[in-house]
């Protein structure tokens, strides 16, 4: 909620308003503009308080803003958040690419893929150890063993690592082995998990719920931020619509919208966003042109035999490398930078 | 997956098929029909096995059924599941009504409402102790204290109780105090929670994810059933569509569809399904006419001051009592029974 | 837009407001309440006028109501509209059932079905002569010939007839042969067609666009009403959602919502709303319980060979007759009346 | 439907199949591959014929393909369609930009805007003369007068013109004055209009229905193609989803999908696709990166006073010119060409 104090409201009235707010156990953020003064309230506001404030001296209006998030909002944090992890900066001007398999299947598999991911120019290795599966009889991941395999592959090939965490009790172990923790689309409103991630000490990539509005998405981020963890990336990964040709509908407008509403970096996931390998390349480029700060892309050396059955949306290593070379061309045209190692020439 | 053995396939061929299946660590359910024999496989089937089975003697066809759930399916369990709790039968011919506030706010509040719920003819008291809230600054429930208050109110007024559980670690305490555990719409695919509920020993009411298909919904139920808990109720509570006049779009076709696909009881939640008090009455009646086995309805003595702000969808006690009297008339026209206490006459 | 004049605004100020409105070529509806006076504007209001009005004497507020429809709104027409056609009253307390095939295929077919529709107790014969088809190579209907066949069958069996009209140029001929003209879901915003129907002299059943909001739906009705035709029925026929198990998602909340926002009769179409024969029976009953004034149901004597391929959602004649007998039981429990001929006993 | 003839089927069997098909009044397209032969059927196939064909000699399979469109399909027309109008080629390697106001409001307005559109480097002037409006009381366009004003402005500034046509009876006059006829989203399935456009002699830009699948969209294009008009452009303009922050959800995956399924040029409309001025720039760039052949963008000299109220999604002239200069940079990075006049330097 926001209290708007009218033109030339004396300081004592502002103070009185702040006191009333704080007496209710809420925080008041005072922003003095050239004429009006705005007092932002953080916390759950009871209707009675709103009514009371509305009648105080100097109050011009009390606006129940739909933005119930504050820490995630650009209104109170105008500069971009840049998340720095071991020399990689996410949310600055450099494109960050996260690549790898849907699931960590074996030490050899993840090691081979890590080498290819690095050679192509990506900075982060992705791979699921704990897998959320629609049905209870599907492959559920390699668990902690998989975590360790991925950490080793990341270290060997000098890549950051990102992996999904599904339940509060596994946050600590995932935070021990991975550089970035990922919240999947089905867990975007798993509030106990979000709270736990607020204190995990590692950056979090939060995927948008497949039917969540921007407002709900930013409120979910707010749970993590409110817990004390400022390093949250927002990830658009496709929403559910009536169109079933694609697995989801990648909502690229989310990129500029989220960047406008929030200061957090925005990542795009064209793999889940389309569910079809042949669409990953054009939609990766479109994501960059829309202003994405980074990408998370599935790549597999043998997609047709991937253990999760998600191979159909994984790029082959060659496609992945070619795509990153294309991004090297595209990035400057959009005001971003991205470089692939010169070793990855096509000849 | 289902293996269809042709007309007059000798028993030894059936046995050979079963052996191959079991050697892969999967279970085989053999159903002998008048001419064909059907062998159902439970478990994740690798493509190679399907290919192998297809070439075995006697095999007419191998069908990758889209129904990846088995225990929830009516195919393997033709009779309705009736869940009996302390003399209340859910899924038989009697309508079951669950009523109460969105949140347990105080001992006095829940006691007063329980008395009204009982007097109106409902059999179950609903009330949230742990509340899933979109934003971190909203009222998050009264927790274990609330659980205890509700258990006492239920006992005093001879009502079963149902409450939502949000995270695996609270399953045990909720199971200690409540008769039925509820999984909310945002947690329908919280797989760790579902697994834990599979062994909790109490019946579970599983709400459909607000953007989940019937198939995903039944797969979520399968997680609980596969854990050993056969007492699952499916609850339609509205889906997210383009229409925003109602909070959700109550998908009443879900009732006959789920009853056709599954043997589990189906409950309707017209309160969340519409989000508007004035629509709860007609949509409750429509739910009954569509064949619902039960209803879960919000009722509050002072909805305009409810602590969750959900009062706008709560019935007043009089409306609730009148609605239940109307159901008494409607139920027989649809082949169901429902009785209100004679004491609740309108004079 | 609505202008609210404050308590005890003198009549001369009201008149001045009305004059300003009429000078802009708009109509003003003055409604005098016990304290405030409300002046409704019909017509497209330019922002400048709103600003001007806001500053006039006596004006308390100028509300840009989202309801851009007026004639369709219950605000200005509190009583239900009852459409009377040759002794059948639609929108009063009697349920009206419209039954028949998707398409008129031959004189013999429509005659046979008309006999069954009448015998079952329905009052209206439905049948398409002009068919909107997704692809250009599908059967496009029997056209004017079909219209004539249906008119004859209706007359012979003493049934009203309803048929779809797809383009302005066919409105006159359809109005000549049918008692009710239907606008299909794809044409709900075919504004030239709607305008033409405003002057056709016959009642119109307007189907909701499969992705149209209530507001857009009532605005479409407004086109017909504004043309001078007061006899419009609103028909809910299912909306497009992410769920594909059913052909559409029948939005039964639309029934009470539309009856609240508008005075026009509301009809439900469970055939298109579900697209599956086995769901038509429960969803018809649910429609009645939700308060529908009537139903439009597909019935075919040989659904598997229907020329449109829509047979999968058509009831068999026996099912149709049994359903109507069930409605005879259900109607009184919901405060409606419906009677089947005693001749249609089940023996 | 497609008939697949097996390996080494003798020519006489192929001929027999073709004869059966043609005897039913359908067309057969025979494509001889290295081993198998494929016979495509155009026209509505009755189930009986499919059954008959399935039993003929040489037939390996009869596939009811979901693609009921043929002429729009890339399967039968592998090369891109390039539409050439007075020296502008749409669907080749050059980006085509269509710019202008939502509605033609006056001769002076359209003349001034045309000058700016031309100076910025666009090739086509857009402007509505007949406007589809949700409610009957909104501004309905300037009609034929507006058509003429736009034609004059186009001629004077050497721009092609595009305008929307809403009903069959206005096709001829629109075709007389405009270079390209546009079908709006609400008319995508106005089949009588589509049929009429099949013979209008002018290229058509067909907008996707806001809730239409790719399959329905291509079937709508098929109506125009089947009428003899090969010059159809497909336009993605946003679909309706649960997200209401944007007016629609611009589905950019549609661009590569439609280019894969069809040979027709694909245009993107970021103005209607987002409904918010500040999103038009990033989503235009994303459209180009996704592979769009062209863009249709609203621009207005005084958007806040536009007569349709759509100004909120119109760019200011400066923004439009800057955007086109950015496209000049972006196009080569994506393998396209686009040039702005050197006169439009920013100084």
Short mmCIF file of N, CA, C and O in Angstrom, two decimals, chain B residues 2 8 32 41 55 79 81 83 89 103 111 140 149 165 180 186 193 211 263 335 339:
data_model
loop_
_atom_site.label_atom_id
_atom_site.label_comp_id
_atom_site.label_asym_id
_atom_site.label_seq_id
_atom_site.Cartn_x
_atom_site.Cartn_y
_atom_site.Cartn_z
N UNK B 2 0.10 -51.18 -21.91
CA UNK B 2 -0.74 -52.37 -21.88
C UNK B 2 -0.33 -53.29 -23.03
O UNK B 2 -0.15 -52.84 -24.15
N UNK B 8 -7.29 -66.56 -27.91
CA UNK B 8 -6.80 -67.92 -27.64
C UNK B 8 -5.28 -68.04 -27.51
O UNK B 8 -4.69 -69.05 -27.88
N UNK B 32 -7.89 -61.46 -17.59
CA UNK B 32 -8.32 -62.37 -18.65
C UNK B 32 -9.75 -62.06 -19.06
O UNK B 32 -10.67 -62.17 -18.25
N UNK B 41 1.08 -52.99 -17.29
CA UNK B 41 2.39 -52.82 -16.67
C UNK B 41 2.37 -51.60 -15.78
O UNK B 41 1.98 -50.51 -16.22
N UNK B 55 7.36 -58.04 -30.06
CA UNK B 55 7.77 -59.15 -30.95
C UNK B 55 7.56 -60.53 -30.33
O UNK B 55 7.90 -61.54 -30.94
N UNK B 79 -15.13 -50.40 -9.42
CA UNK B 79 -16.10 -49.92 -8.43
C UNK B 79 -15.66 -48.58 -7.84
O UNK B 79 -14.48 -48.35 -7.64
N UNK B 81 -14.65 -45.96 -5.20
CA UNK B 81 -14.03 -45.95 -3.87
C UNK B 81 -14.94 -45.16 -2.93
O UNK B 81 -15.34 -44.04 -3.26
N UNK B 83 -14.92 -43.70 0.83
CA UNK B 83 -14.03 -43.42 1.97
C UNK B 83 -14.89 -43.23 3.22
O UNK B 83 -15.73 -42.33 3.26
N UNK B 89 -19.64 -41.50 4.97
CA UNK B 89 -19.18 -42.20 3.77
C UNK B 89 -19.09 -41.24 2.59
O UNK B 89 -20.10 -40.68 2.17
N UNK B 103 -9.84 -19.36 7.08
CA UNK B 103 -8.78 -19.57 8.06
C UNK B 103 -9.35 -19.66 9.47
O UNK B 103 -10.33 -18.99 9.79
N UNK B 111 -15.26 -22.15 16.96
CA UNK B 111 -16.31 -22.82 17.72
C UNK B 111 -17.69 -22.35 17.27
O UNK B 111 -18.59 -23.15 17.04
N UNK B 140 -0.25 -15.37 7.48
CA UNK B 140 0.16 -16.72 7.08
C UNK B 140 -0.49 -17.83 7.90
O UNK B 140 -0.08 -18.99 7.85
N UNK B 149 -7.26 -25.65 17.88
CA UNK B 149 -8.58 -25.02 18.05
C UNK B 149 -9.62 -25.72 17.18
O UNK B 149 -10.75 -25.95 17.60
N UNK B 165 -2.38 -28.92 4.32
CA UNK B 165 -0.99 -29.11 4.72
C UNK B 165 -0.12 -28.69 3.54
O UNK B 165 -0.40 -29.03 2.39
N UNK B 180 -9.07 -35.20 7.77
CA UNK B 180 -8.76 -35.22 6.34
C UNK B 180 -7.69 -34.14 6.09
O UNK B 180 -7.79 -33.03 6.60
N UNK B 186 -1.88 -24.99 -5.41
CA UNK B 186 -0.50 -24.65 -5.77
C UNK B 186 0.46 -25.79 -5.46
O UNK B 186 1.60 -25.78 -5.89
N UNK B 193 5.69 -33.61 -1.12
CA UNK B 193 4.52 -33.58 -0.24
C UNK B 193 3.58 -34.75 -0.55
O UNK B 193 3.10 -35.44 0.35
N UNK B 211 -4.09 -24.86 -13.22
CA UNK B 211 -3.85 -25.00 -14.66
C UNK B 211 -3.44 -26.42 -14.99
O UNK B 211 -2.65 -26.64 -15.92
N UNK B 263 -12.04 -44.01 -10.04
CA UNK B 263 -13.00 -44.53 -9.07
C UNK B 263 -13.03 -43.69 -7.80
O UNK B 263 -13.78 -44.00 -6.86
N UNK B 335 -30.61 -38.49 -7.73
CA UNK B 335 -30.26 -39.85 -7.30
C UNK B 335 -29.32 -39.90 -6.10
O UNK B 335 -28.65 -40.90 -5.86
N UNK B 339 -29.60 -34.94 4.02
CA UNK B 339 -30.61 -34.55 5.02
C UNK B 339 -30.08 -33.46 5.92
O UNK B 339 -28.94 -33.52 6.38
#
